[in-house]
Amino acid sequence: MRILLIGSGAREHALARSLATDPATTALTVAPGNPGTAEIATNVDVDPCDPAAVAALARETGAELVVVGPEAPLVAGVADAVRAAGIPVFGPDAAAARLEGSKAFAKEIMAAANVPTAMARVCRTIDEADDALDSFGAPHVVKDDGLAAGKGVVVTDDRQAAHDHAGSCVNRDRRSSVVVEEYLDGPEISLFCLSDGTHVVPLAPAQDFKRLGDGDAGPNTGGMGAYSPLPWAPEDLVDEVVERVALPTVRELARRGTPFVGLLYCGLALTSRGLRVVEFNARFGDPETQVVLARLESSLATALYAAATGQLDTLPDLRWSDQAAITVVLASAGYPESARRGDVITGVSAADAVDGVHVLHAGTATRDGELVTAGGRVLSVVGTGSDIDGARAAAYAGVAQIGIDGAQFRTDIAAGH
Ligand code: AMP
Ligand code: GLY
């Protein structure tokens, strides 16, 4: 199968790594890719958010499957364009990607499908937002309605900070709104579900560490680390999420004539009052993908193709390794507010050479033969081992090999699991 993969983060490097070693894959092109994917696939410099350009590239490369990594191309209609060209695509049309693109739309779907989630109010003015903040009380949860790469959410006890964030969301333009919601306590879990529009196949659960600093201090980020499996997760968790969350959501979108074909990312909180959806995303999570795929033994290409072609009901059960995987994200100085670029990166090969370690690229570039930083999250160092402590030790031994001036990373990923 000839595959075209869209995106350039560590998630796409992880997808590329699984696809490139998959016997079902005969050729792999990544657009635009990064220096890591260049080593295992053919990078082509095409704007990932240009639907016509991506569809043209899919035709030129003879792609039999297009896999869309990030959310922005989905919301821009890249999957629609590829589908219209008659090529199977793993990734929802823009109408279904609104599940991620608009938090207000996600709330509407969950209400219609009776999916458990935080109580919320969609507010269009600061007065409405203030009213909602007072009625829900602290801790306050304030979410920008639109796409914000995981950075549009403020969770705070500080009433003034909550008011200020709500103000910045509603004042941006006249169409913008802000979601104010009830605080959910309890640990978070990310569960990815493949969907072909009708059927759902869950992958292995993972946990993401969203805050920048150790002990969950500092601002929200796209994700600073992750691990899988989760020994503490209830045994029936995956079945419960499929039955109460994923299937009802997929059915509701199909009922509306906008079937969801791709990856339904269920971000969940195990609260004292039961399971609740924190958020949906319309694509693989980053950095959770790095650990989930490190444990997948079945053919990823076959699974994604089955989803893209409406055949998930015929897919054999997925096989998972008993090994544990953790990933530690190295971010550049200034991330998430304003990531510095151009710092030299050393030690990637030495880290890769550590037993049980592989390094995935995200915001990297080559300049005069040197690897340099080119974005917020720079590298994802993945460690695998027979248990979580072993995987942790490997990942941090890999991190210790890498030098990036001003790099930020957490030292407590999967600690005390
Ligand atoms: P979101 O983009 O909606 O996933 O929010 C980003 C992060 O903010 C989540 O992963 C949670 O850590 C946190 N968060 C979002 N909503 C809530 C909530 N209702 N209660 C507590 N934390 C939340
Ligand atoms: N790691 C969170 C996300 O991908 O949105």
XYZ file of C-alpha atoms and ligand atoms in Angstrom:
445
model
C 0.000 0.000 0.000
C 1.342 3.444 -0.975
C 0.707 5.878 1.866
C 0.802 9.671 2.126
C 1.085 11.007 5.680
C 0.320 14.658 6.431
C 2.055 16.560 9.235
C 5.455 17.305 10.744
C 5.379 16.665 14.492
C 6.684 13.885 16.715
C 3.247 12.260 16.353
C 3.821 12.046 12.598
C 7.365 10.753 13.116
C 5.855 8.030 15.345
C 3.183 7.232 12.727
C 5.842 7.211 9.993
C 8.046 4.902 12.032
C 5.223 2.387 12.473
C 4.097 2.659 8.852
C 7.623 2.469 7.407
C 8.352 -0.834 9.169
C 4.923 -2.282 8.359
C 5.000 -5.059 5.725
C 1.685 -3.710 4.365
C 3.400 -0.437 3.366
C 5.151 -0.328 -0.016
C 5.924 3.419 -0.166
C 5.658 6.234 2.355
C 5.581 9.951 1.593
C 5.326 12.569 4.344
C 4.202 16.138 3.710
C 5.883 18.211 4.869
C 7.590 15.896 7.394
C 10.644 16.756 9.467
C 14.326 15.727 9.599
C 13.302 12.559 11.488
C 10.775 11.400 8.889
C 13.284 12.215 6.131
C 15.404 9.309 7.391
C 12.636 6.721 6.936
C 10.336 8.145 4.242
C 10.238 10.656 1.397
C 9.470 14.189 2.580
C 7.649 16.512 0.180
C 7.330 20.177 1.003
C 3.622 20.808 0.505
C 1.415 23.052 2.636
C -0.454 20.529 4.828
C -3.427 22.913 5.136
C -3.945 23.380 1.388
C -6.665 20.857 0.425
C -6.076 21.091 -3.351
C -2.299 20.735 -2.981
C -2.604 17.697 -0.703
C -5.134 16.025 -3.023
C -2.820 16.685 -5.990
C 0.138 15.187 -4.118
C -1.954 12.140 -3.212
C -2.697 11.614 -6.921
C 0.923 12.222 -7.995
C 2.295 9.730 -5.468
C -0.377 7.157 -6.341
C -1.434 7.079 -2.707
C -3.852 4.315 -1.772
C -4.275 5.743 1.716
C -3.823 9.276 3.059
C -3.347 9.671 6.822
C -3.860 13.151 8.244
C -1.946 13.771 11.486
C -2.772 17.263 12.813
C -6.095 19.012 13.366
C -5.512 22.149 11.293
C -5.573 20.344 7.893
C -8.738 18.477 8.939
C -10.520 21.665 9.918
C -9.286 23.226 6.637
C -10.977 20.456 4.622
C -7.969 18.399 3.527
C -9.758 15.081 4.131
C -12.796 16.328 2.136
C -10.567 17.122 -0.847
C -8.757 13.770 -0.772
C -12.053 11.892 -0.414
C -13.498 13.853 -3.319
C -10.518 12.660 -5.380
C -11.618 9.080 -4.653
C -8.679 8.216 -2.404
C -9.273 6.551 0.993
C -8.349 8.925 3.796
C -7.905 8.366 7.514
C -9.189 11.623 8.987
C -12.639 13.207 9.235
C -14.184 15.728 6.862
C -14.209 19.328 8.093
C -17.820 18.991 9.246
C -16.973 16.098 11.588
C -13.616 17.628 12.635
C -15.662 20.398 14.247
C -15.821 17.989 17.161
C -12.327 19.294 17.883
C -12.503 22.623 16.051
C -15.339 23.958 18.194
C -15.699 23.159 21.877
C -19.277 24.451 21.710
C -20.095 21.979 18.893
C -18.521 19.132 20.904
C -20.764 20.019 23.852
C -23.810 20.046 21.566
C -22.994 16.575 20.204
C -22.342 15.174 23.679
C -25.655 16.558 24.942
C -27.507 15.058 21.969
C -25.758 11.680 22.368
C -26.089 11.614 26.157
C -22.308 11.392 26.646
C -21.134 12.232 30.191
C -19.151 15.489 30.291
C -18.672 18.603 32.419
C -21.646 20.933 32.676
C -20.834 23.957 30.563
C -22.138 27.254 29.246
C -21.201 28.757 25.900
C -20.840 32.522 26.439
C -20.674 35.297 23.845
C -20.120 38.270 26.165
C -17.932 38.867 29.190
C -21.039 39.448 31.318
C -22.380 36.005 30.439
C -18.938 34.518 31.170
C -18.735 36.275 34.554
C -22.160 34.988 35.422
C -21.148 31.417 34.491
C -17.874 31.696 36.444
C -19.830 32.720 39.551
C -22.401 29.976 39.200
C -19.857 27.138 38.677
C -17.418 28.494 41.295
C -13.692 27.687 41.691
C -11.589 26.064 40.344
C -12.556 27.921 37.177
C -12.328 26.314 33.725
C -12.362 28.705 30.760
C -11.940 27.446 27.186
C -11.470 29.317 23.962
C -14.138 27.980 21.589
C -11.758 27.608 18.625
C -8.571 25.649 17.910
C -5.695 26.652 20.176
C -3.266 23.693 20.076
C -4.113 22.724 23.656
C -3.233 26.186 24.878
C -6.635 27.927 24.868
C -7.727 26.429 28.178
C -7.197 28.096 31.542
C -7.880 26.179 34.755
C -7.347 28.419 37.763
C -8.484 29.340 41.270
C -7.798 32.975 40.394
C -11.149 34.582 39.561
C -9.476 37.603 37.925
C -7.304 35.384 35.663
C -10.421 33.433 34.641
C -12.222 36.700 33.834
C -9.232 37.985 31.852
C -8.944 34.813 29.737
C -12.691 34.817 29.046
C -12.417 38.476 28.017
C -9.566 37.775 25.604
C -11.606 34.969 23.989
C -14.877 36.854 23.505
C -13.240 40.116 22.456
C -11.151 38.673 19.639
C -13.848 39.138 17.042
C -17.595 39.349 17.060
C -18.134 35.700 16.232
C -15.950 34.268 18.981
C -17.281 32.656 22.107
C -15.925 31.099 25.247
C -16.919 27.935 27.100
C -17.061 28.153 30.903
C -17.492 24.827 32.625
C -17.575 22.853 35.803
C -14.207 21.633 37.151
C -13.586 17.891 36.830
C -11.469 16.260 39.529
C -9.610 12.964 39.168
C -6.947 11.507 36.883
C -7.063 12.017 33.118
C -6.856 9.306 30.490
C -6.551 9.552 26.724
C -8.249 6.774 24.802
C -7.916 6.748 21.013
C -10.639 5.050 18.996
C -10.379 4.241 15.291
C -13.721 4.950 13.616
C -14.939 4.072 10.124
C -18.081 6.146 10.574
C -20.041 3.228 12.057
C -17.721 0.898 13.979
C -15.165 1.757 16.638
C -11.899 0.017 17.563
C -10.152 1.280 20.719
C -6.366 1.510 21.010
C -4.455 1.191 24.315
C -5.139 3.916 26.913
C -2.389 6.404 27.753
C -1.883 9.329 30.091
C -0.651 12.724 28.971
C 1.081 15.356 31.128
C -0.327 18.648 29.912
C 1.274 21.193 32.200
C 4.721 22.577 31.470
C 6.345 21.939 34.840
C 6.949 19.130 37.313
C 4.064 18.466 39.690
C 1.634 19.876 37.099
C 2.858 23.414 37.673
C 2.843 26.122 35.007
C 0.748 26.692 31.901
C -1.060 24.107 29.767
C 0.899 22.920 26.743
C 0.263 20.550 23.849
C 1.623 17.799 26.152
C 5.019 17.293 27.817
C 5.071 13.515 28.176
C 2.959 10.386 28.261
C 2.964 6.726 29.208
C 1.101 3.487 28.528
C -0.226 1.127 29.813
C -2.025 2.541 32.872
C -1.882 -0.154 35.561
C -4.273 1.832 37.770
C -7.039 2.214 35.176
C -10.238 0.261 35.910
C -10.365 -3.025 34.016
C -13.624 -2.203 32.224
C -12.548 1.341 31.325
C -12.009 0.745 27.617
C -15.361 -1.036 27.192
C -17.123 1.702 29.142
C -15.617 4.440 26.979
C -16.524 2.625 23.786
C -20.125 2.037 24.923
C -20.860 5.333 26.675
C -18.665 7.780 24.754
C -17.225 6.712 21.409
C -20.111 4.752 19.872
C -22.840 7.263 20.850
C -20.713 10.104 19.453
C -19.965 8.302 16.189
C -23.671 7.410 15.821
C -24.780 10.981 16.463
C -22.379 12.341 13.830
C -23.545 9.697 11.323
C -27.178 10.567 12.087
C -26.415 14.194 11.194
C -24.975 13.146 7.853
C -21.372 13.946 8.853
C -19.832 10.530 9.608
C -16.599 10.542 11.578
C -13.901 8.559 9.776
C -10.557 8.757 11.527
C -9.298 8.922 15.061
C -11.719 9.899 17.795
C -9.521 11.044 20.663
C -11.466 10.723 23.920
C -9.885 12.879 26.636
C -11.438 11.623 29.870
C -11.442 12.367 33.579
C -12.123 9.616 36.112
C -13.943 11.857 38.554
C -15.336 11.039 41.974
C -18.737 11.015 40.241
C -17.692 8.719 37.405
C -16.325 8.963 33.892
C -16.541 12.362 32.135
C -15.293 13.583 28.749
C -12.874 16.485 29.124
C -12.420 16.986 25.404
C -12.604 15.334 22.022
C -9.951 15.626 19.376
C -10.345 14.538 15.779
C -6.839 13.067 15.376
C -4.112 11.140 17.164
C -2.857 12.846 20.341
C 0.654 14.135 20.672
C 2.601 12.871 22.694
C 0.308 9.908 23.540
C 0.722 8.445 20.030
C 4.442 8.086 20.638
C 3.794 5.612 23.485
C 0.670 3.916 22.114
C 2.342 3.048 18.795
C 5.494 1.899 20.590
C 3.296 -0.903 21.994
C 1.240 -1.791 18.898
C 2.277 -5.094 17.333
C -0.429 -5.336 14.631
C -0.200 -3.645 11.248
C -1.026 0.060 11.645
C -1.432 0.514 7.880
C -4.025 -2.271 7.753
C -5.982 -0.826 10.685
C -6.022 2.726 9.296
C -6.998 1.444 5.835
C -9.868 -0.585 7.326
C -11.118 2.572 9.080
C -10.743 4.699 5.947
C -12.735 2.186 3.874
C -15.564 1.364 6.279
C -14.311 -2.124 7.158
C -13.361 -1.945 10.820
C -15.824 -4.738 11.607
C -13.565 -7.136 9.666
C -10.310 -6.047 11.326
C -8.741 -8.803 13.479
C -8.202 -7.888 17.149
C -5.223 -5.617 17.620
C -2.210 -7.119 19.363
C -0.325 -5.148 22.025
C 3.103 -5.693 23.517
C 3.326 -6.329 27.275
C 6.085 -3.741 27.400
C 5.564 -0.312 28.889
C 6.437 2.882 27.024
C 6.973 6.413 28.211
C 7.907 9.546 26.340
C 9.517 12.739 27.568
C 9.088 15.855 25.437
C 11.975 18.293 25.108
C 10.661 21.790 24.428
C 12.617 24.865 23.438
C 13.281 27.893 25.651
C 10.227 30.128 25.909
C 7.645 27.429 25.084
C 4.623 27.650 25.196
C 4.403 31.478 25.053
C 7.103 32.162 22.450
C 9.369 29.297 21.501
C 12.950 30.228 20.652
C 14.307 28.839 17.376
C 17.754 28.112 16.050
C 19.386 26.493 19.102
C 21.792 23.684 18.199
C 20.649 20.145 19.133
C 23.290 17.573 20.071
C 23.232 13.946 21.181
C 20.285 12.570 19.193
C 22.268 9.594 17.851
C 23.720 8.901 21.295
C 20.205 8.915 22.771
C 18.942 6.638 19.989
C 21.750 4.223 20.823
C 20.578 3.796 24.437
C 18.932 0.399 24.918
C 15.137 0.642 24.561
C 15.216 4.272 23.385
C 14.160 5.954 20.161
C 14.054 9.668 19.505
C 11.258 11.274 17.505
C 11.598 14.683 15.877
C 9.078 17.512 16.059
C 10.309 21.131 15.853
C 13.723 20.413 14.351
C 15.429 21.624 11.187
C 18.814 21.192 9.588
C 20.943 24.319 9.114
C 24.428 24.086 7.590
C 24.500 20.373 8.358
C 23.553 20.879 11.993
C 20.293 19.962 13.701
C 18.649 23.030 15.265
C 15.392 23.826 17.064
C 12.545 25.051 14.870
C 9.468 24.978 17.073
C 8.022 24.659 20.565
C 8.142 20.936 21.148
C 11.464 19.816 19.675
C 11.940 16.101 20.369
C 10.015 13.223 21.957
C 12.337 10.735 23.609
C 10.600 7.350 23.904
C 11.732 4.645 26.300
C 10.390 1.101 26.416
C 10.960 -1.549 29.058
C 9.428 -4.567 30.737
C 7.641 -2.271 33.193
C 7.027 1.440 33.625
C 10.051 1.996 35.866
C 12.283 0.357 33.263
C 10.756 2.392 30.444
C 11.179 5.559 32.537
C 14.814 4.818 33.261
C 15.460 4.253 29.553
C 13.683 7.435 28.448
C 15.524 9.620 30.938
C 18.862 7.969 30.064
C 18.079 9.037 26.483
C 17.161 12.573 27.548
C 20.480 12.845 29.414
C 22.332 12.397 26.112
C 20.663 15.363 24.459
C 21.909 18.931 24.586
C 19.695 21.903 23.687
C 20.420 25.308 25.161
C 17.530 26.364 27.409
C 15.570 23.126 26.828
C 12.586 22.492 29.074
C 11.376 19.039 30.055
C 9.589 17.413 32.952
C 11.458 15.050 35.266
C 8.294 13.433 36.658
C 6.683 11.759 33.637
C 5.122 8.474 34.844
C 6.660 8.964 38.298
C 4.496 7.442 41.045
C 2.222 5.806 38.424
P -8.868 20.671 26.658
O -8.182 21.423 25.557
O -10.327 20.892 26.724
O -8.451 19.264 26.728
O -8.230 21.176 28.006
C -6.848 21.058 28.244
C -6.601 20.551 29.632
O -7.219 21.421 30.604
C -7.225 19.188 29.922
O -6.437 18.144 29.507
C -7.332 19.231 31.421
O -6.096 18.972 32.032
C -7.708 20.654 31.685
N -9.173 20.752 31.744
C -10.010 20.983 30.708
N -11.290 20.969 31.101
C -11.273 20.738 32.421
C -12.287 20.620 33.419
N -13.591 20.776 33.145
N -11.899 20.362 34.687
C -10.586 20.216 34.999
N -9.586 20.326 34.112
C -9.913 20.578 32.832
N -1.752 15.543 24.036
C -2.959 16.235 23.872
C -3.377 16.416 22.493
O -2.860 15.819 21.583
O -4.294 17.185 22.280
